[in-house]
XYZ file of C-alpha atoms in Angstrom:
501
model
C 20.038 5.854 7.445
C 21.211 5.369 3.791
C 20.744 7.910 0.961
C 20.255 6.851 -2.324
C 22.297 8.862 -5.442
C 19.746 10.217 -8.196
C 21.529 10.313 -11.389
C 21.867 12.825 -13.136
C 21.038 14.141 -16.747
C 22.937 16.709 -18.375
C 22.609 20.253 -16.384
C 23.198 23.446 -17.271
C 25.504 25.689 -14.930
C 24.434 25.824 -11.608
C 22.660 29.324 -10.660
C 22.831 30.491 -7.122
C 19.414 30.359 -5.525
C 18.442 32.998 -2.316
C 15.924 33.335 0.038
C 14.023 36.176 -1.188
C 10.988 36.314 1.159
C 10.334 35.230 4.773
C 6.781 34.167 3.941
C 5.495 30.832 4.186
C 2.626 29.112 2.367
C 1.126 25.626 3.097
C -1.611 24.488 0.051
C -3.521 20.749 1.165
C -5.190 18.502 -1.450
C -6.980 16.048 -0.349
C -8.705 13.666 -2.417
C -12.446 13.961 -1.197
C -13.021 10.212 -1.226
C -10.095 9.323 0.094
C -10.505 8.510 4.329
C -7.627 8.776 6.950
C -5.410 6.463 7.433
C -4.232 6.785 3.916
C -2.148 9.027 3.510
C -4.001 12.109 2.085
C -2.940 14.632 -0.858
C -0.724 17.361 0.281
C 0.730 20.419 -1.245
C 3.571 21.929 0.371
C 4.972 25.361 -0.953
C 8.118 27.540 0.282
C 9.107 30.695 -0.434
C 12.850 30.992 -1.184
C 13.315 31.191 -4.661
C 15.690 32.873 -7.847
C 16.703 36.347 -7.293
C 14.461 38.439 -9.690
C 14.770 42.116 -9.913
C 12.295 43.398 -8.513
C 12.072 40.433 -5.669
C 8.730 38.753 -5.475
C 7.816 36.421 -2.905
C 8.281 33.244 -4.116
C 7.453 29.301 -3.159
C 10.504 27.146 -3.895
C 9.054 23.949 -2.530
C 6.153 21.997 -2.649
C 5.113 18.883 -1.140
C 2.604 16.308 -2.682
C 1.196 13.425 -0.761
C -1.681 10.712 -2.031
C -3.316 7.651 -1.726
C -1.304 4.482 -2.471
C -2.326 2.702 -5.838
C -1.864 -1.085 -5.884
C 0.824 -3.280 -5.706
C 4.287 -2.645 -7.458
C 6.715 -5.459 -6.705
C 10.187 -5.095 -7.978
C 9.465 -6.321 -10.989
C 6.719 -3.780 -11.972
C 7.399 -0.963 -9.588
C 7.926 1.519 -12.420
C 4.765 3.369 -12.499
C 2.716 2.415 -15.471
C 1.060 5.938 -17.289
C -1.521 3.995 -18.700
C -2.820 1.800 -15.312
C -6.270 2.119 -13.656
C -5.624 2.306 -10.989
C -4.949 5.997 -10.375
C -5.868 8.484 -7.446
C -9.308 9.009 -8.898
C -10.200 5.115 -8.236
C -9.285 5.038 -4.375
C -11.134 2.082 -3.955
C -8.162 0.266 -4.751
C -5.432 0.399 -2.341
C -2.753 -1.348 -0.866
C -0.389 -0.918 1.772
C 2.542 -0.439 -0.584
C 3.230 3.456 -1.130
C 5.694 4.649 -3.143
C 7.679 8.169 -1.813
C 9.457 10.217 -4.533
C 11.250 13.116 -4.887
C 12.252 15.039 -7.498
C 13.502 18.978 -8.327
C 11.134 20.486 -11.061
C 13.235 23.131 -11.967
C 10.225 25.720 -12.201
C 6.424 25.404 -12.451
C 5.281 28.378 -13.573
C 4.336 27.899 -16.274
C 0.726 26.252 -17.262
C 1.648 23.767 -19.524
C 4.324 22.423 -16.894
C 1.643 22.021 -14.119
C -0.441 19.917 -16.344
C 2.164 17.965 -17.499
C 3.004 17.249 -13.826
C -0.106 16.663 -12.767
C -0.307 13.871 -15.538
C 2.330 12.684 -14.664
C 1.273 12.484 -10.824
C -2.440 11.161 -11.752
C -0.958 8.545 -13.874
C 1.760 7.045 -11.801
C 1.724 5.050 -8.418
C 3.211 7.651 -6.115
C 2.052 7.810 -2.220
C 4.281 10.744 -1.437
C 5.680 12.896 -3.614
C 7.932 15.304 -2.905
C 8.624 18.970 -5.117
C 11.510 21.196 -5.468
C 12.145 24.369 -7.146
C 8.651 25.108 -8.056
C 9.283 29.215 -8.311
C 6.093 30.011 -8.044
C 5.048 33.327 -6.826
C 2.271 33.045 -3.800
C -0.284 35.260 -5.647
C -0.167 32.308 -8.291
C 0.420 28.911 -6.348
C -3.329 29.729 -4.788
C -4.908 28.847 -8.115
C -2.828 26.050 -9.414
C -4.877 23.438 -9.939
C -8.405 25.268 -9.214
C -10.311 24.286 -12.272
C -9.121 20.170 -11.790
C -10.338 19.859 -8.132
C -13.569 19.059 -9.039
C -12.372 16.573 -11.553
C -9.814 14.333 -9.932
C -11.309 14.652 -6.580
C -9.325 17.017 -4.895
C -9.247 19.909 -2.818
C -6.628 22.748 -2.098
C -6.336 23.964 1.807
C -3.544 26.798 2.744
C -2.401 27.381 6.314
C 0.151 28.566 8.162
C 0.198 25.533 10.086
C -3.264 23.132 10.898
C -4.308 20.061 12.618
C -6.439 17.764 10.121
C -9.145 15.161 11.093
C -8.746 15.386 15.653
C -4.880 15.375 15.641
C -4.963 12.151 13.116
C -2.507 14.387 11.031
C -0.328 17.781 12.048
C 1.899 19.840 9.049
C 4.508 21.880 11.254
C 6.524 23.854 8.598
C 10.056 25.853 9.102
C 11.432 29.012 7.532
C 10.154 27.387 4.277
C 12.581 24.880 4.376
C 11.421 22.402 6.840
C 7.967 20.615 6.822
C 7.450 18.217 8.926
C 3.796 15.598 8.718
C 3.253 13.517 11.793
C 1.012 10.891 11.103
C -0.665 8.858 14.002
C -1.598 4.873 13.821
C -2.857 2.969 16.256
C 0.313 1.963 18.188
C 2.273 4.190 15.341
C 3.153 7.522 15.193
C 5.344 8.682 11.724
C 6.750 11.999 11.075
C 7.637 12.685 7.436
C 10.225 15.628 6.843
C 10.748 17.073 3.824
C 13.746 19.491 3.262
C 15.468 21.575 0.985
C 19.137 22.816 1.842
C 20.484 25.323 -0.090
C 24.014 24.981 -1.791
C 27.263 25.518 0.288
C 28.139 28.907 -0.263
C 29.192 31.475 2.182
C 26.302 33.427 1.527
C 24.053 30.418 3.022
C 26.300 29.013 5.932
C 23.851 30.819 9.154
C 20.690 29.442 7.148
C 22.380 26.202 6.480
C 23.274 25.777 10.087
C 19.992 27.139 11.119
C 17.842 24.529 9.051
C 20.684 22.094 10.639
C 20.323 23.117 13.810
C 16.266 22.375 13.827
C 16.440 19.738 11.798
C 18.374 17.790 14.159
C 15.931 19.634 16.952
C 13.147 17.796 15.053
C 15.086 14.241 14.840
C 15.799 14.200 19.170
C 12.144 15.090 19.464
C 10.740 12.269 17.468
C 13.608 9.732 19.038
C 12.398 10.657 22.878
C 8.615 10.891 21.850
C 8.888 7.034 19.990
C 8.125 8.418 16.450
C 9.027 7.076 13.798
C 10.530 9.384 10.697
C 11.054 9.588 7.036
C 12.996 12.489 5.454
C 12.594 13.221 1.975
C 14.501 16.013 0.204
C 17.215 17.861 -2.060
C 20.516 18.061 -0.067
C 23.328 19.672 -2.627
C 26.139 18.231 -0.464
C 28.112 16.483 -3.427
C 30.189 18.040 -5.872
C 30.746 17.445 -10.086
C 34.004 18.362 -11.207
C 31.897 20.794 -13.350
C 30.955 22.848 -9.979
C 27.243 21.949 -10.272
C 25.739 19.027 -7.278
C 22.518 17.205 -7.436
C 22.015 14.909 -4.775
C 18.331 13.872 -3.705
C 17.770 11.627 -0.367
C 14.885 9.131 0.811
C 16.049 8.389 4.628
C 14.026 6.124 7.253
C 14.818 5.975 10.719
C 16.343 2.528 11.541
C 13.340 -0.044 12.963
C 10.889 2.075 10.619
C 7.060 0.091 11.163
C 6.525 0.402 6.744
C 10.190 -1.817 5.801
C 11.330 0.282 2.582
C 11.282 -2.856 -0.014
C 13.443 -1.496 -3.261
C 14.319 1.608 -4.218
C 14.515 2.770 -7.977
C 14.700 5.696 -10.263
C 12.994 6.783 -13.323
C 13.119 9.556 -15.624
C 10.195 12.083 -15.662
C 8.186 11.815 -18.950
C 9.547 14.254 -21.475
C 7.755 17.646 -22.091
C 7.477 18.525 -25.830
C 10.415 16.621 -26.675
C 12.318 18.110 -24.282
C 13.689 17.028 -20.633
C 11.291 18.549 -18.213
C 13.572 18.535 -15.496
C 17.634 17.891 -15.258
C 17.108 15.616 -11.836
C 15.324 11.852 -11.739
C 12.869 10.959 -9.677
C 13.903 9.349 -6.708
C 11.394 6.361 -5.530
C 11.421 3.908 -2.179
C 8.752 1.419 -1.820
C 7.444 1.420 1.865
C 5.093 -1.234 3.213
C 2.651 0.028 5.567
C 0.949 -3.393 6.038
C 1.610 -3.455 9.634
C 0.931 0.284 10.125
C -2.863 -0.111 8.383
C -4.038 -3.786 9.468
C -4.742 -2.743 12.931
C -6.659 0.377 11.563
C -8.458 -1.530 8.872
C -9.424 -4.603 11.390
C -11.166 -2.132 13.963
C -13.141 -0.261 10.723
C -14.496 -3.727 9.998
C -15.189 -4.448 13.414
C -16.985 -1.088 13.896
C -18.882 -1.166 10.851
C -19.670 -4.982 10.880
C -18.873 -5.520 7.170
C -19.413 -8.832 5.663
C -19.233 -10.433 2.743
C -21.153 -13.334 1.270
C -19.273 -16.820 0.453
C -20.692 -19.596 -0.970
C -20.809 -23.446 0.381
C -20.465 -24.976 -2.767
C -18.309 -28.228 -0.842
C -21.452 -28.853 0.606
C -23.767 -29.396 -2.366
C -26.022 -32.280 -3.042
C -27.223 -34.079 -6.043
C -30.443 -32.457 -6.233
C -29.274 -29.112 -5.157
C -26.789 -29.206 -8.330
C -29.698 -29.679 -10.520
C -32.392 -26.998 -8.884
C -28.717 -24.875 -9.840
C -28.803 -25.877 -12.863
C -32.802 -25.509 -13.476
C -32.332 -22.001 -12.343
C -29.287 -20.766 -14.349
C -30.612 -22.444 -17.971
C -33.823 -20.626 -17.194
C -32.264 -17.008 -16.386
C -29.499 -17.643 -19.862
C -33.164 -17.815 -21.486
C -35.024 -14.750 -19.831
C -31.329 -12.641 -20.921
C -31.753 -13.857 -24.612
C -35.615 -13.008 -24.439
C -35.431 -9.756 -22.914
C -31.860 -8.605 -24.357
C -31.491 -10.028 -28.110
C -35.262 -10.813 -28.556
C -34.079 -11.066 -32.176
C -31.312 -13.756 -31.781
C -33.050 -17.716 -31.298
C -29.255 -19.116 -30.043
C -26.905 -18.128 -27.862
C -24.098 -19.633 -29.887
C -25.192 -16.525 -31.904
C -23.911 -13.954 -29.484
C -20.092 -12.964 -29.715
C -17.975 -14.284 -27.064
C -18.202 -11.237 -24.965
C -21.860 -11.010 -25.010
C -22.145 -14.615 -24.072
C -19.531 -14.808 -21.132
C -21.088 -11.972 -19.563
C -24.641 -13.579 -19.873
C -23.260 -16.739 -18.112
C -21.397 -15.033 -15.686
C -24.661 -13.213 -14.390
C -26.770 -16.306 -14.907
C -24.257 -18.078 -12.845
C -24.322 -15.566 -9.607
C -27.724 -15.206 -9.845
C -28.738 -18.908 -9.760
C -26.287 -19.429 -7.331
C -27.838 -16.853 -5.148
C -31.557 -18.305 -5.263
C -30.290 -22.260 -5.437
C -27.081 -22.824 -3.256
C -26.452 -22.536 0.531
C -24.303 -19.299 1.733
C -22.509 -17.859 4.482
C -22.014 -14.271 6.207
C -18.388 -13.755 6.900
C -16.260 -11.260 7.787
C -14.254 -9.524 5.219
C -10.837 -10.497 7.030
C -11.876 -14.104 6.244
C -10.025 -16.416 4.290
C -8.992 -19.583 3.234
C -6.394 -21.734 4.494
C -2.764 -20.490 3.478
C -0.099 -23.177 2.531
C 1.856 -24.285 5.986
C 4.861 -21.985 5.800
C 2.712 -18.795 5.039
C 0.938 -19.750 8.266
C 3.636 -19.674 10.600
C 4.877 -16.809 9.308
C 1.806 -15.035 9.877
C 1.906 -16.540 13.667
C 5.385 -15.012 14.193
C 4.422 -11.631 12.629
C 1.663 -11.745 15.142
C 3.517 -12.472 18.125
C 6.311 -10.071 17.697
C 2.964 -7.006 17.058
C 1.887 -8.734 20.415
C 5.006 -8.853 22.095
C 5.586 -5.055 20.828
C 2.901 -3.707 22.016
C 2.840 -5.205 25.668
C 6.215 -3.530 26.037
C 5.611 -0.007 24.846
C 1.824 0.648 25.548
C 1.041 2.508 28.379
C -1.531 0.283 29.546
C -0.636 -2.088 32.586
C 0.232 -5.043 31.594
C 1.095 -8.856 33.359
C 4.285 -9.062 33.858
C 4.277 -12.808 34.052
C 2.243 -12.895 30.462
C 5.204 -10.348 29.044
C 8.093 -12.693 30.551
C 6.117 -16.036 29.043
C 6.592 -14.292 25.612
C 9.938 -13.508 26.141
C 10.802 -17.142 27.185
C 9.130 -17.821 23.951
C 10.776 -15.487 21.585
C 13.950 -18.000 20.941
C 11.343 -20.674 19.845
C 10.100 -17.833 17.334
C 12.888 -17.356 16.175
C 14.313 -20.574 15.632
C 11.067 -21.535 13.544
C 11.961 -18.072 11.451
C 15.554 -19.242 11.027
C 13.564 -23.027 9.631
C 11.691 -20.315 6.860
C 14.651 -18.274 5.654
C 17.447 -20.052 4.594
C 19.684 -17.489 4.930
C 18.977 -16.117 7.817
C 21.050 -15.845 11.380
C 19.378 -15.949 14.756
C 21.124 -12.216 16.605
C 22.645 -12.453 19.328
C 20.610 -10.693 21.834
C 19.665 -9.413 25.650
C 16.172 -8.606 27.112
C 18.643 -5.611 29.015
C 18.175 -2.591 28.766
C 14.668 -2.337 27.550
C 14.919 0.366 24.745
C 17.643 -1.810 23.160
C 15.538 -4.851 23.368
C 12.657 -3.430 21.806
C 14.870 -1.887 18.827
C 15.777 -5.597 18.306
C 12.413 -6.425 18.509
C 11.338 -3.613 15.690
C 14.072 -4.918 13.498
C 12.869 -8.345 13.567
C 9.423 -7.461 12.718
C 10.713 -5.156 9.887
C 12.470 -8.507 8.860
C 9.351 -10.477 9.010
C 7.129 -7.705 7.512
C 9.073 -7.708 4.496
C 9.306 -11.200 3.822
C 5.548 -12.158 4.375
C 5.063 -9.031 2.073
C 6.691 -10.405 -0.340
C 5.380 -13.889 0.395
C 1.964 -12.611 -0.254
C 2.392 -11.456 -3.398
C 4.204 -14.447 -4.853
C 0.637 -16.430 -2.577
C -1.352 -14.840 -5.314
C 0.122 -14.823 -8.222
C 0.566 -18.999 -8.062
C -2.925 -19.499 -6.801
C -4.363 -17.454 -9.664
C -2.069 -19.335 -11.949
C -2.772 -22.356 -10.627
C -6.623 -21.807 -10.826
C -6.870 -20.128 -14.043
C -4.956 -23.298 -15.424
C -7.606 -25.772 -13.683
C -10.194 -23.428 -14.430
C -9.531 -23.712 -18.468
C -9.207 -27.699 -17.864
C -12.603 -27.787 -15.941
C -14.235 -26.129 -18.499
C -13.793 -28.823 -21.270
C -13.962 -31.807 -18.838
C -15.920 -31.087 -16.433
C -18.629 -28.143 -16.288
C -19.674 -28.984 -12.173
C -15.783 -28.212 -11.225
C -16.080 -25.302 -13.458
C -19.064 -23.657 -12.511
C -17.755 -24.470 -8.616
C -14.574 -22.858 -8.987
C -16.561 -19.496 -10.995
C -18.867 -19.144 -7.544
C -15.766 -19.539 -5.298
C -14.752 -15.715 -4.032
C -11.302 -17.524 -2.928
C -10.585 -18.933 -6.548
């Protein structure tokens, strides 16, 4: 595990912070569109806070987890407050999710728990994770009440609750431990978030306490196979000024989702004014591996397909029925639509791309052959993408025949074994840079860590291989598009009906 350093703005003098309260308060938001196994919207509140005279109960913490938005590569991982593609638009997902944390220094106030809410709406955070909120418990119930409805939301408190038949557990601590096990297929993730207070006398039995089960927490997930994340604000390092701030994103070595880059930012300014002395801390986790297997059993359950057309296959005559039927419908749209207009080189460019567009699809769906195929179809991918898809598979393969419980062929599993250098050698052929490990089958837990840190390897790469997969093709075709269209209008209107272009 590696922390990363959050630096740090200009602070004030640090104020001593104690436990005032032994009660603990769990608040869930869930986005109501939003389906397991993304990661759902949680709230988590605590309840040590300032010292007030008289004490109140009070919720130091909170805890805010939501659906992934899109791709951020390093490039354009900063979250962009004026993208689409926000929680309320779940449709669009991807199995990059961005954890943060950050220390609010105080959300009581109304006008702060908008602004953070903006702030959460608008940027591409998975999990995000809350400090210092000192909120009182009669008033963390409401936060957020009126907006529910509005960015599809709801609010849940417990104690401690099972969501969705053991697809999701919250186990929280002395409200300063929360722990979220999430269970894949094959994958089961525990995400911790903590708070420890500052080292002071005062706090050494709690401090060795939250210690003490923290560690508890880390054996259990090691001897149960679980895989774990911890998130929080650990005050273990010093200015010479006397104050610390020191925020952490660990992941358990062999972690499925690889954590890509790691960045900070600066929380949008309030009214001119910082609205918090900490940065937000952000890691990039891809849970590609973690959500395929989930995603290709949905299809498979719920037989979606999509339609493709055969355009490679067209004939003379077929072009021109095509053609027939796509001048007639550009007609029927400037009859029925601008019954006032006699050209269509009298519509503005807008008007008339979207008029071809539709003419286009349409025709195509009356004229040319189609085909029902499976939404995991797809075209060919460029040689190297393709065997690194094949070793990716056969390490998941390989994986799973050695830590499932199911009874498995012990001459299949020692085939794949044999095969494993070959793998590896045609990895090595991929990345320049990389070093077949030395290695040995013996014992079997530290064989399969190898095996996990190998497939993190992979995981990453193709990730990243993807991505760049995309942006060239849509490059490439937008370039050959734009030619096609001035000399030759068959390649162009092929290329406009192909789903893959």
């Amino acid at each position: 595990m590696s922390p990363y350093l959050s630096p740090d703005l200009p602070i004030s003098p640090p104020t001593l912070i104690l436990p005032v309260c032994n009660q603990k308060f769990l608040m869930l938001l869930i986005h109501k569109r939003v389906l397991l196994p993304n990661l759902v919207q949680l709230w988590k509140n605590w309840t040590p806070s300032l010292l007030q005279k008289p004490p109140l109960p009070m919720i130091e913490h909170q805890f805010i987890s939501g659906v992934s938005q899109g791709l951020h590569p390093p490039n354009s991982a900063i979250p962009n407050n004026n993208s689409p593609n926000n929680p309320s638009s779940p449709s669009f997902s991807s199995p990059l999710i961005n954890f943060g944390q950050i220390n609010v220094n105080g959300l009581c106030s109304p006008v702060r728990q908008l602004h953070l809410l903006n702030y959460f709406l608008h940027s591409s955070f998975g999990v995000l994770s809350l400090n210092d909120t000192r909120l009182t418990s009669s008033s963390a119930k409401f936060i957020y009440q009126n907006e529910h409805s509005q960015h599809n939301f709801k609010s849940y408190w417990a104690l401690s609750l099972l969501i969705h038949d053991l697809m999701m557990k919250i186990d929280p601590w002395n409200g300063r431990l929360l722990k979220l096990d999430l269970f894949f297929h094959q994958t089961k993730i525990s995400i911790i978030s903590v708070y420890i207070p500052p080292y002071h006398s005062i706090h050494y039995k709690e401090r060795d306490a939250i210690f003490a089960q923290l560690n508890f927490w880390l054996d259990k997930a090691h001897s149960n196979n679980y895989h774990v994340i911890i998130l929080g604000s650990s005050p273990t390092f010093y200015h010479q000024n006397g104050s610390s701030r020191l925020d952490y994103i660990w992941s358990s070595p062999g972690f499925p989702a690889p954590g890509l880059f790691s960045y900070v930012e600066t929380c949008p300014k309030l009214n001119d004014h910082q609205f918090t002395d900490h940065h937000v801390l952000i890691t990039a986790f891809d849970f590609n591996s973690c959500f395929a297997t989930l995603a290709k059993a949905r299809l498979k359950q719920k037989s979606e397909q999509r339609t493709i057309f055969l355009y490679k296959e067209l004939k003379d005559d077929t072009w021109d029925k095509f053609s027939i039927e796509v001048n007639s419908r550009l007609e029927l749209y400037l009859t029925t639509h601008h019954p006032s207009i006699t050209s269509l080189s009298a519509l503005s460019l807008d008007k008339l791309w979207h008029a071809l567009k539709r003419s286009i699809l349409g025709g195509a769906i009356d004229s040319l052959p189609f085909q029902h195929v499976s939404n995991t179809h797809h075209h060919k991918y460029p040689p190297e993408l393709t065997m690194l898809i094949a070793i990716n598979k056969f390490l998941d393969r390989l994986l799973f025949k050695l830590t499932t419980s199911r009874p498995s062929r012990p001459a299949q599993i020692s085939q794949m074994i044999n095969s494993l250098s070959t793998q590896l050698i045609l990895l090595k052929s991929l990345l320049k840079d990389y070093t077949i490990p030395i290695y040995s089958t013996t014992p079997l837990p530290a064989f399969i860590k190898f095996l996990r840190s190998q497939k993190a390897l992979v995981s990453a790469y193709l990730s990243t291989q993807f991505h760049q997969h995309r942006v060239d093709s849509i490059e490439y075709y937008t370039a050959l598009r734009d030619e096609h269209f001035s000399t030759s209008p068959g390649s162009f209107i092929s290329s406009a009906l192909s789903v893959e272009h």
